[in-house]
Tab-separated table of C-alpha atoms and ligand atoms in Angstrom:
chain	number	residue	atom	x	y	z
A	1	UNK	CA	9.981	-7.799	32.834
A	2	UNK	CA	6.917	-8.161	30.160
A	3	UNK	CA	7.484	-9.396	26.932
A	4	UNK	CA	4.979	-10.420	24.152
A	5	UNK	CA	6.724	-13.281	23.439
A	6	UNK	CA	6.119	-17.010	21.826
A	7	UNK	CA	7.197	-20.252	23.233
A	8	UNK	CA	7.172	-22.641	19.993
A	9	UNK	CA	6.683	-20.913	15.831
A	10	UNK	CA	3.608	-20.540	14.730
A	11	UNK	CA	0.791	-18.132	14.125
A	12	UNK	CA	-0.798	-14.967	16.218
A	13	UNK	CA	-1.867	-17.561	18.753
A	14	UNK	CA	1.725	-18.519	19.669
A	15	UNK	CA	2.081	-14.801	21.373
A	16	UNK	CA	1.787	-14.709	25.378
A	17	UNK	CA	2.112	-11.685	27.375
A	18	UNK	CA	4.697	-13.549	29.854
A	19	UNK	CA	7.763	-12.640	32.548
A	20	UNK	CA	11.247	-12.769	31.040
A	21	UNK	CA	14.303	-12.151	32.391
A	22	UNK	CA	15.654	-8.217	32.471
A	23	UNK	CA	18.176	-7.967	29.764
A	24	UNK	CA	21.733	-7.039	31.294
A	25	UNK	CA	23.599	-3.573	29.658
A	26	UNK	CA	27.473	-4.087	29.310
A	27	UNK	CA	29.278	-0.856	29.530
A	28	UNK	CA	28.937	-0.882	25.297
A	29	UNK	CA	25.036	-0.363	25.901
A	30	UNK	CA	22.157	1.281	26.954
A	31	UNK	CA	18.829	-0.177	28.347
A	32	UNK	CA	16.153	1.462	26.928
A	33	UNK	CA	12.438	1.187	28.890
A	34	UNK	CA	10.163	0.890	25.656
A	35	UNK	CA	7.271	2.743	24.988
A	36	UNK	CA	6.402	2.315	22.194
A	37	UNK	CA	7.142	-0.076	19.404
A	38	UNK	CA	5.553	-0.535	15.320
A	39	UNK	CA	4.787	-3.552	13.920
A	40	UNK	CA	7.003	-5.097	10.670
A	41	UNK	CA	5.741	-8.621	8.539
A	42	UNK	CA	9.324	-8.957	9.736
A	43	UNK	CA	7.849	-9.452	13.002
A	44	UNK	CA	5.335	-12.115	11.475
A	45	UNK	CA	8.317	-14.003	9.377
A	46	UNK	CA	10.136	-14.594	12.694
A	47	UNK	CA	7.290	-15.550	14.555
A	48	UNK	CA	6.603	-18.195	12.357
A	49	UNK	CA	10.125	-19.051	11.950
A	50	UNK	CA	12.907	-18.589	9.530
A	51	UNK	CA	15.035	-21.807	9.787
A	52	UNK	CA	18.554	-20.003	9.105
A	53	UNK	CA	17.743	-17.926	11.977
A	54	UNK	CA	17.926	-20.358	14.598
A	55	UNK	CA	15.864	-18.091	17.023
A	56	UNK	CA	16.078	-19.145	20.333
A	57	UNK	CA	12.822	-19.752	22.309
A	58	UNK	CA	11.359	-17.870	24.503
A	59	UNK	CA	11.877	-15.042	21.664
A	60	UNK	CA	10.144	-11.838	21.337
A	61	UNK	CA	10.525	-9.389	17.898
A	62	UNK	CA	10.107	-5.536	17.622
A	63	UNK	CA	12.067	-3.843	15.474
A	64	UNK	CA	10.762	-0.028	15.723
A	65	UNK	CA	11.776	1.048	19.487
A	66	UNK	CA	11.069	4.542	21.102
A	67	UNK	CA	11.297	4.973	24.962
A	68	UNK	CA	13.035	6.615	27.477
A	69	UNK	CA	17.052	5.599	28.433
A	70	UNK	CA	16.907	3.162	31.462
A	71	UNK	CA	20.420	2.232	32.047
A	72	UNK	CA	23.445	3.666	30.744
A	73	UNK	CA	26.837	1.179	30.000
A	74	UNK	CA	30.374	2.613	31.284
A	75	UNK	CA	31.975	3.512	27.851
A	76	UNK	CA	28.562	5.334	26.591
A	77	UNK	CA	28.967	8.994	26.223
A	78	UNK	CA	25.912	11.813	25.317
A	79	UNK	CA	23.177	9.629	26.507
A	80	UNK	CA	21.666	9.836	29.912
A	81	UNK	CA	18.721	8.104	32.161
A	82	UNK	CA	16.021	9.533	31.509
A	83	UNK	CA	16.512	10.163	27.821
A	84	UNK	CA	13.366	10.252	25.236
A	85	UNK	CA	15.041	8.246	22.303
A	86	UNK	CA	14.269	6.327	19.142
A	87	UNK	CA	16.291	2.865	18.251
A	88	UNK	CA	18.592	2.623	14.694
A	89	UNK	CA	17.971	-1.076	14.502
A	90	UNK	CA	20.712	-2.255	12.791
A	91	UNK	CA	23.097	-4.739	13.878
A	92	UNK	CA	26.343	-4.359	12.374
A	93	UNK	CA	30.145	-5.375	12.907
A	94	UNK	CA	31.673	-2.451	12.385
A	95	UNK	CA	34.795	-3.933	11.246
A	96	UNK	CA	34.367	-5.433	7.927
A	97	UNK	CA	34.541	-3.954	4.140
A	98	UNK	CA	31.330	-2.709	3.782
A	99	UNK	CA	31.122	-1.147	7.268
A	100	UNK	CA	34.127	0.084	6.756
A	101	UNK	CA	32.416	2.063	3.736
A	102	UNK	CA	29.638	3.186	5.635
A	103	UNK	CA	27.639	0.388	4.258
A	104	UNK	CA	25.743	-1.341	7.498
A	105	UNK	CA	23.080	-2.921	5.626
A	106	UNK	CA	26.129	-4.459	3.329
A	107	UNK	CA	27.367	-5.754	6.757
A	108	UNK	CA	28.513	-9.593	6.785
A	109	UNK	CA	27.597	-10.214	9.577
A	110	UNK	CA	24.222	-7.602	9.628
A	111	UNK	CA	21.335	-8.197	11.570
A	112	UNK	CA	18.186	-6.187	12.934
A	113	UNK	CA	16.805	-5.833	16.439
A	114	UNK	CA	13.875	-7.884	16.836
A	115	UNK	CA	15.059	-10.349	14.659
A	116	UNK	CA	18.582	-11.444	15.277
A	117	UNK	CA	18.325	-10.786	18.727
A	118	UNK	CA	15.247	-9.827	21.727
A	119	UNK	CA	13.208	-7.180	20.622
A	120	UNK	CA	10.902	-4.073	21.624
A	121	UNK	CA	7.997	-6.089	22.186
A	122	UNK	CA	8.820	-5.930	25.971
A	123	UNK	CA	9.139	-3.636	28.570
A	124	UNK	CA	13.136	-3.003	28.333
A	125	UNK	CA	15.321	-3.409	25.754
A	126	UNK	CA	19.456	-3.688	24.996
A	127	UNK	CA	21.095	-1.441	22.450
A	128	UNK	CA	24.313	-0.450	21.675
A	129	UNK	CA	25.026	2.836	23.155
A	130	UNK	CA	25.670	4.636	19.241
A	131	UNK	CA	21.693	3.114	18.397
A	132	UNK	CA	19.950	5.519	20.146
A	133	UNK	CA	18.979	8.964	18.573
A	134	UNK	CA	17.147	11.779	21.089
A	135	UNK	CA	13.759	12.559	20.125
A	136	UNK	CA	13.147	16.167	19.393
A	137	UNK	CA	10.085	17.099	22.491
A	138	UNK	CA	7.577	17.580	19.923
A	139	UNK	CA	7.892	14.084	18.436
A	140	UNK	CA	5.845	11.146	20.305
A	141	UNK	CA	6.948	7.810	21.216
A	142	UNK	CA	4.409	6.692	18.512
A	143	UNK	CA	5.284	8.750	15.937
A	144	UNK	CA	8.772	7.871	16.583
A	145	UNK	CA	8.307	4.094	16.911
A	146	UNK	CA	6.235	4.337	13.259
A	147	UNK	CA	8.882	6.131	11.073
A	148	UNK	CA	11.843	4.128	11.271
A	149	UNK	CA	12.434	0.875	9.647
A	150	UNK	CA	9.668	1.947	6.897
A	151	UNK	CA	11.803	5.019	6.325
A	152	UNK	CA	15.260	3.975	5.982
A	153	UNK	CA	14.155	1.370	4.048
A	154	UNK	CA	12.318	3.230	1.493
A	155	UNK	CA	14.598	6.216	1.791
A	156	UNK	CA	17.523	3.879	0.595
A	157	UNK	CA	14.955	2.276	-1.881
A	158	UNK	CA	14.052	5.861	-3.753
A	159	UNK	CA	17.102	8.036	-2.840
A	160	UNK	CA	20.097	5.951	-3.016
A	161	UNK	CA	19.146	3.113	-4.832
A	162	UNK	CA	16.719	4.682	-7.318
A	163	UNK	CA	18.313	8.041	-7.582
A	164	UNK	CA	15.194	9.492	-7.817
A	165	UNK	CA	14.744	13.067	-9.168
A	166	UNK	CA	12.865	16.022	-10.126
A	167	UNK	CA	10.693	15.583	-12.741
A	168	UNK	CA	10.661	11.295	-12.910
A	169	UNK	CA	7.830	9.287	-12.678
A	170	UNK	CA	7.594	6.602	-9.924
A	171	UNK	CA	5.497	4.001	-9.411
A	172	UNK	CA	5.336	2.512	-5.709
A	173	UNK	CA	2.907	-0.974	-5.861
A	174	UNK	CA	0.687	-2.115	-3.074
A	175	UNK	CA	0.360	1.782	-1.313
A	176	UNK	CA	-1.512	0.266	1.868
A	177	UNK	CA	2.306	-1.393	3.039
A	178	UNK	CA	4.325	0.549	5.577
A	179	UNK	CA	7.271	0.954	2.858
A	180	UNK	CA	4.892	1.724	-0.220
A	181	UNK	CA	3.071	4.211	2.092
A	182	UNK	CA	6.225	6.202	2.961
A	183	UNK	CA	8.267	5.891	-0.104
A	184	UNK	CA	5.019	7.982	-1.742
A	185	UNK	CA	6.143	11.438	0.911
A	186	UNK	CA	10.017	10.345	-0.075
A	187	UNK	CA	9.718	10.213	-3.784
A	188	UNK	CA	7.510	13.697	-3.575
A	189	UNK	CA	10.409	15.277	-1.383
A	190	UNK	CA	12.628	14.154	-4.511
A	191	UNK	CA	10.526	16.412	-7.078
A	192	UNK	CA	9.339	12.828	-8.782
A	193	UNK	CA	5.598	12.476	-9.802
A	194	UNK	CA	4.214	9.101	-8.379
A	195	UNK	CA	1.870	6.759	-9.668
A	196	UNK	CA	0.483	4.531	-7.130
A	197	UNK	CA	-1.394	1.185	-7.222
A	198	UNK	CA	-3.759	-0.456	-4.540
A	199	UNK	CA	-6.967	-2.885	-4.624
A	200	UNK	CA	-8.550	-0.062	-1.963
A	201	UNK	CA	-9.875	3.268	-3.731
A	202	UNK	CA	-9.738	4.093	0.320
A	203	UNK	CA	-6.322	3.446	0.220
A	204	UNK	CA	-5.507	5.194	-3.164
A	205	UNK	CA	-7.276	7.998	-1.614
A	206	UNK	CA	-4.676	7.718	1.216
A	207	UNK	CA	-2.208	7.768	-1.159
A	208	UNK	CA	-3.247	10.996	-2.680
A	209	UNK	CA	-3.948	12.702	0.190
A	210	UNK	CA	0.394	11.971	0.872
A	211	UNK	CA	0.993	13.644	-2.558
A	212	UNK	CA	0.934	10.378	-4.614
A	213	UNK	CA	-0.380	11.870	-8.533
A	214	UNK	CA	-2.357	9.276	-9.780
A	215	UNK	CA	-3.975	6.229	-8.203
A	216	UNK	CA	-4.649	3.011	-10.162
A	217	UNK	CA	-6.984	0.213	-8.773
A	218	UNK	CA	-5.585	-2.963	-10.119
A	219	UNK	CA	-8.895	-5.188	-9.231
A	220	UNK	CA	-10.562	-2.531	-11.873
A	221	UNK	CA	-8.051	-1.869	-14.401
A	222	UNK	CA	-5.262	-3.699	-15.646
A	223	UNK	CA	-2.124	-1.636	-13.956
A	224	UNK	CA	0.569	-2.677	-16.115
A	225	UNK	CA	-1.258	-0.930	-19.161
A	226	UNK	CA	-3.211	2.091	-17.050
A	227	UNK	CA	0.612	3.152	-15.904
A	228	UNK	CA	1.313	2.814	-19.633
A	229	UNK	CA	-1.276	5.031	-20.815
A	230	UNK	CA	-0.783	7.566	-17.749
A	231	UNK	CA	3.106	8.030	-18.796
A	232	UNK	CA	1.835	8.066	-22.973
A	233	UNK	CA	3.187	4.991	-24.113
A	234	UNK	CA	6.989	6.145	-22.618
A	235	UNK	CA	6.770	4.208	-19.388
A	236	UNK	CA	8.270	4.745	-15.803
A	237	UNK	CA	11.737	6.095	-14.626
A	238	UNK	CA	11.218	3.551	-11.053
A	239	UNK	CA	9.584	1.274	-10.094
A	240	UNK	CA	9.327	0.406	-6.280
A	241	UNK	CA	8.718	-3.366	-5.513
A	242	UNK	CA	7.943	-5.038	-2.423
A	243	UNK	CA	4.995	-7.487	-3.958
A	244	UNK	CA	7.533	-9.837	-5.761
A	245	UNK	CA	6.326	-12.784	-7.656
A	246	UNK	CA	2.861	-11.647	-8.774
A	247	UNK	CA	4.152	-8.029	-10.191
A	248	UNK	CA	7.625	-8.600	-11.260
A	249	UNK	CA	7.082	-9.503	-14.639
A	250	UNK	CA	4.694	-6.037	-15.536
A	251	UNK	CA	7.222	-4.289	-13.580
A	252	UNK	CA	10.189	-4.629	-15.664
A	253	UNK	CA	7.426	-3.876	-18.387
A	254	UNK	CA	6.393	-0.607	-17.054
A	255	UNK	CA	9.767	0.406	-16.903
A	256	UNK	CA	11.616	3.668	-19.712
A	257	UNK	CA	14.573	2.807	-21.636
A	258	UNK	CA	16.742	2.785	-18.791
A	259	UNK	CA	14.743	2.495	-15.957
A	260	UNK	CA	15.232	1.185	-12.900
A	261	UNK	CA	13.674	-1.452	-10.289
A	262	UNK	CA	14.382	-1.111	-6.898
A	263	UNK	CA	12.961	-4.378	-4.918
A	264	UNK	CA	13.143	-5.017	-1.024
A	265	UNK	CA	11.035	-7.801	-0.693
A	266	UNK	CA	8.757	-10.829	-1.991
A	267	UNK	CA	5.582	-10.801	0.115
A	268	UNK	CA	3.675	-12.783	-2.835
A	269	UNK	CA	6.750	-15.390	-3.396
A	270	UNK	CA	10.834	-15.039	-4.598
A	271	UNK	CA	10.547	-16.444	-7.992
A	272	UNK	CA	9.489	-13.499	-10.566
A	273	UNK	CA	9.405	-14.085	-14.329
A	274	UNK	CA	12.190	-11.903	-16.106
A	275	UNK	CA	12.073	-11.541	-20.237
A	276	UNK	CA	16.036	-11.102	-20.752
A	277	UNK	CA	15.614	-9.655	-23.715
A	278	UNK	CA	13.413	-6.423	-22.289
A	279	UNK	CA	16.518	-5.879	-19.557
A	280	UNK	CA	19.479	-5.904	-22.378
A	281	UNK	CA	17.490	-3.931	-25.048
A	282	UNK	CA	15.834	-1.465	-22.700
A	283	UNK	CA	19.004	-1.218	-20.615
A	284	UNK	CA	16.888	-1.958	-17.270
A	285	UNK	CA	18.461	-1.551	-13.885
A	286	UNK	CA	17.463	-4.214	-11.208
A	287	UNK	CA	18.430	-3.271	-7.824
A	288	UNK	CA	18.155	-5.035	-4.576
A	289	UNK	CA	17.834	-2.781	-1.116
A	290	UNK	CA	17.727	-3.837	2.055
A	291	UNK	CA	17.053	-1.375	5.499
A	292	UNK	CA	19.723	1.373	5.390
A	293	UNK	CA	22.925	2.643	6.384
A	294	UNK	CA	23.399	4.508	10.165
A	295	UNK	CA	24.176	7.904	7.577
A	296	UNK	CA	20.728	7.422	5.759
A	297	UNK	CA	19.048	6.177	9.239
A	298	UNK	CA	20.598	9.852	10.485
A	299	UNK	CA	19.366	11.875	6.861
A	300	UNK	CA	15.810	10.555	6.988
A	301	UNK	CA	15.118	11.414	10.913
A	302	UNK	CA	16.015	14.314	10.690
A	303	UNK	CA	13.721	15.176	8.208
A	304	UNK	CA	11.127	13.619	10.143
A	305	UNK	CA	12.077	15.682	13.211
A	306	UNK	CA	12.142	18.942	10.978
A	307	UNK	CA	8.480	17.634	10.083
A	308	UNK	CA	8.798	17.413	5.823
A	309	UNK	CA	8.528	13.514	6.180
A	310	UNK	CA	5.388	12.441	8.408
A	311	UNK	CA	4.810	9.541	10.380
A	312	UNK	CA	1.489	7.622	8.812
A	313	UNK	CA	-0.061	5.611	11.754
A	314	UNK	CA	-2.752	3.415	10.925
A	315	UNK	CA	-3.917	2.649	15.221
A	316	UNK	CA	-2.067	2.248	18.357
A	317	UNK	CA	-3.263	-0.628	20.712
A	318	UNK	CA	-1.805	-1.888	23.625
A	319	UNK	CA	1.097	-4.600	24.120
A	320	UNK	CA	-1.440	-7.062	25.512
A	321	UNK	CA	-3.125	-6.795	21.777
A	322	UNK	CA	-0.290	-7.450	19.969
A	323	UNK	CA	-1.653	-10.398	19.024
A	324	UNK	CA	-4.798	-9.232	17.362
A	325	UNK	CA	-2.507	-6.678	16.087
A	326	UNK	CA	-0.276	-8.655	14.242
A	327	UNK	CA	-2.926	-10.687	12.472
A	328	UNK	CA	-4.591	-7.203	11.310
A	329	UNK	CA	-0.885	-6.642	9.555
A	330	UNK	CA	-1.253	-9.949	8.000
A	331	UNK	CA	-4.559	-9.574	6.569
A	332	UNK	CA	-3.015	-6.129	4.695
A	333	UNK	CA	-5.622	-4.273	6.403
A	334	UNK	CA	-4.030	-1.773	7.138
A	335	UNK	CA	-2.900	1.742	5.910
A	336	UNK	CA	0.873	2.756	7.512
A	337	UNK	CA	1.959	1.486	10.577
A	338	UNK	CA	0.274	-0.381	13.805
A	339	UNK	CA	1.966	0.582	16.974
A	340	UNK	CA	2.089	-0.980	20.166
A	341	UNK	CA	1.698	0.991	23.118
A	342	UNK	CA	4.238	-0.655	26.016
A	343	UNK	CA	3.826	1.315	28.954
B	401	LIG	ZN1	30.299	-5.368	9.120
């Protein structure tokens, strides 16, 4: 088969559209022929290589799979060829504590298609058999493809994490990402207002057009005190951080008495500035979140497939542009996902 895959780590340049061997189902999986899959910077962290990983080479990533059931292991029952499905991405045990509780992303041994092991940037793919979720007829391989990882992530981030509610005010940084973008519809569905923040009016106009309240350009106003003024002088119930070193300090100071932070990432760097004294005395919360559990995979779907979460596609191009495509992510030009079209 086809696989956009890279040879040695390095930058967009490393990707070749080359043959790879078919992956082989065992009667635990399915094969699934891809059609579609959406770009992650998880895909661009790989690429350029994570040393704990130990990624073997040729590799190719892809982490948001929707295509059509190819193959179908022995012990696999409900799924059938010819099946339009989406891909749960997470690699779990199934057999320690925290999957025991229903917590996969907890897993000790967790790990995500397209990074742990081949991905969907390739004509097939291998999943275990309880991954793969039908798609409702309405719902295309795009759409599909775009929705997941962004969702359960920032479902976990604002529902389960944040416990946000009706009536709170959130405030989701950097509203061009793929988590920011969708965690703007989530914290709406929760009854929450959101403030937003972007260096794009285009963007912010995005935002608002998703239901986010009020849109603050940080390259014209300072953000930190413009979310201060918006919320009179009280300050915000969440904050949702994926921007890291460069914001964490003003976001544990935009924070209410008791508000929380919910972080899944560190794009601008892992070592944030925290003033002790504002956690203990305003009784902050600061709350890691990575991807989501299969339960929360299952909740947010099917609000996508009952259409009151939408999937926000910024283009679809073809696998042969992946390349192209995943510099475009890099440059944070876009707004939602980019999709590649496989076949
Ligand atoms: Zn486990």
């Amino acid at each position: 088969m086809k696989a956009l895959a890279f040879n040695e780590f390095g930058g967009p340049d490393k990707l070749r559209l080359q043959d790879v061997p078919d992956p082989q189902a065992g009667p635990d999986d399915v094969l699934v022929r891809v059609r579609a899959c959406a770009l992650n910077h998880l895909d661009l962290f790989v690429r350029e290589g994570i040393p704990a990983l130990k990624t073997p080479l040729p590799f190719w990533t892809g982490c948001d799979i929707a295509g059509d059931v190819a193959a179908v292991g022995a012990n696999v029952k409900d799924v059938a060829v010819g099946d339009r499905v989406c891909v749960n991405p997470n690699l779990s045990c199934g057999r320690c504590e925290f999957c025991q509780r229903g917590q996969d992303s907890l897993c000790v041994r967790y790990g995500i298609l397209g990074e742990h092991v081949p991905g969907g940037l390739a004509e097939l793919v291998k999943v275990r058999g309880d991954r793969v979720l039908k798609l409702p007829s309405a719902i295309s391989y795009e759409d599909a493809a775009s929705f997941i990882l962004t969702n359960m992530t920032a479902w976990r981030m604002v529902v389960t994490q944040g416990q946000v509610g009706p009536g709170q005010d959130v405030l989701i940084l950097g509203v061009g990402g793929g988590v920011s973008s969708t965690a703007v519809q989530i914290a709406k569905l929760c009854g929450a207002r959101v403030l937003v923040t972007s260096s794009s009016d285009a963007k912010l106009e995005r935002a608002r057009a998703l239901g986010a309240d009020i849109g603050i350009n940080y390259t014209k106003e300072d953000w930190a005190k413009a979310v201060f003024d918006k919320t009179s002088r009280r300050g915000v119930d969440v904050v949702i951080e994926n921007v890291g070193q460069a914001t964490w300090k003003q976001s544990l100071r935009a924070l209410c008495k008791g508000g929380r932070l919910v972080t899944c990432g560190a794009t601008t760097g892992p070592i944030g500035e925290t003033d002790i004294r504002i956690v203990f005395w305003n009784q902050l919360h600061i709350i890691g979140s990575t991807m989501a559990s299969t339960r929360e995979f299952h909740d947010v779907m099917r609000l996508f497939f009952a259409g009151r979460l939408k999937a926000i596609v910024d283009e679809v191009v073809p696998l042969k542009d992946g390349a192209a495509a995943q510099q475009r992510l890099a440059e944070g030009k876009q707004f939602g996902k980019i999709v590649l079209r496989v076949a």
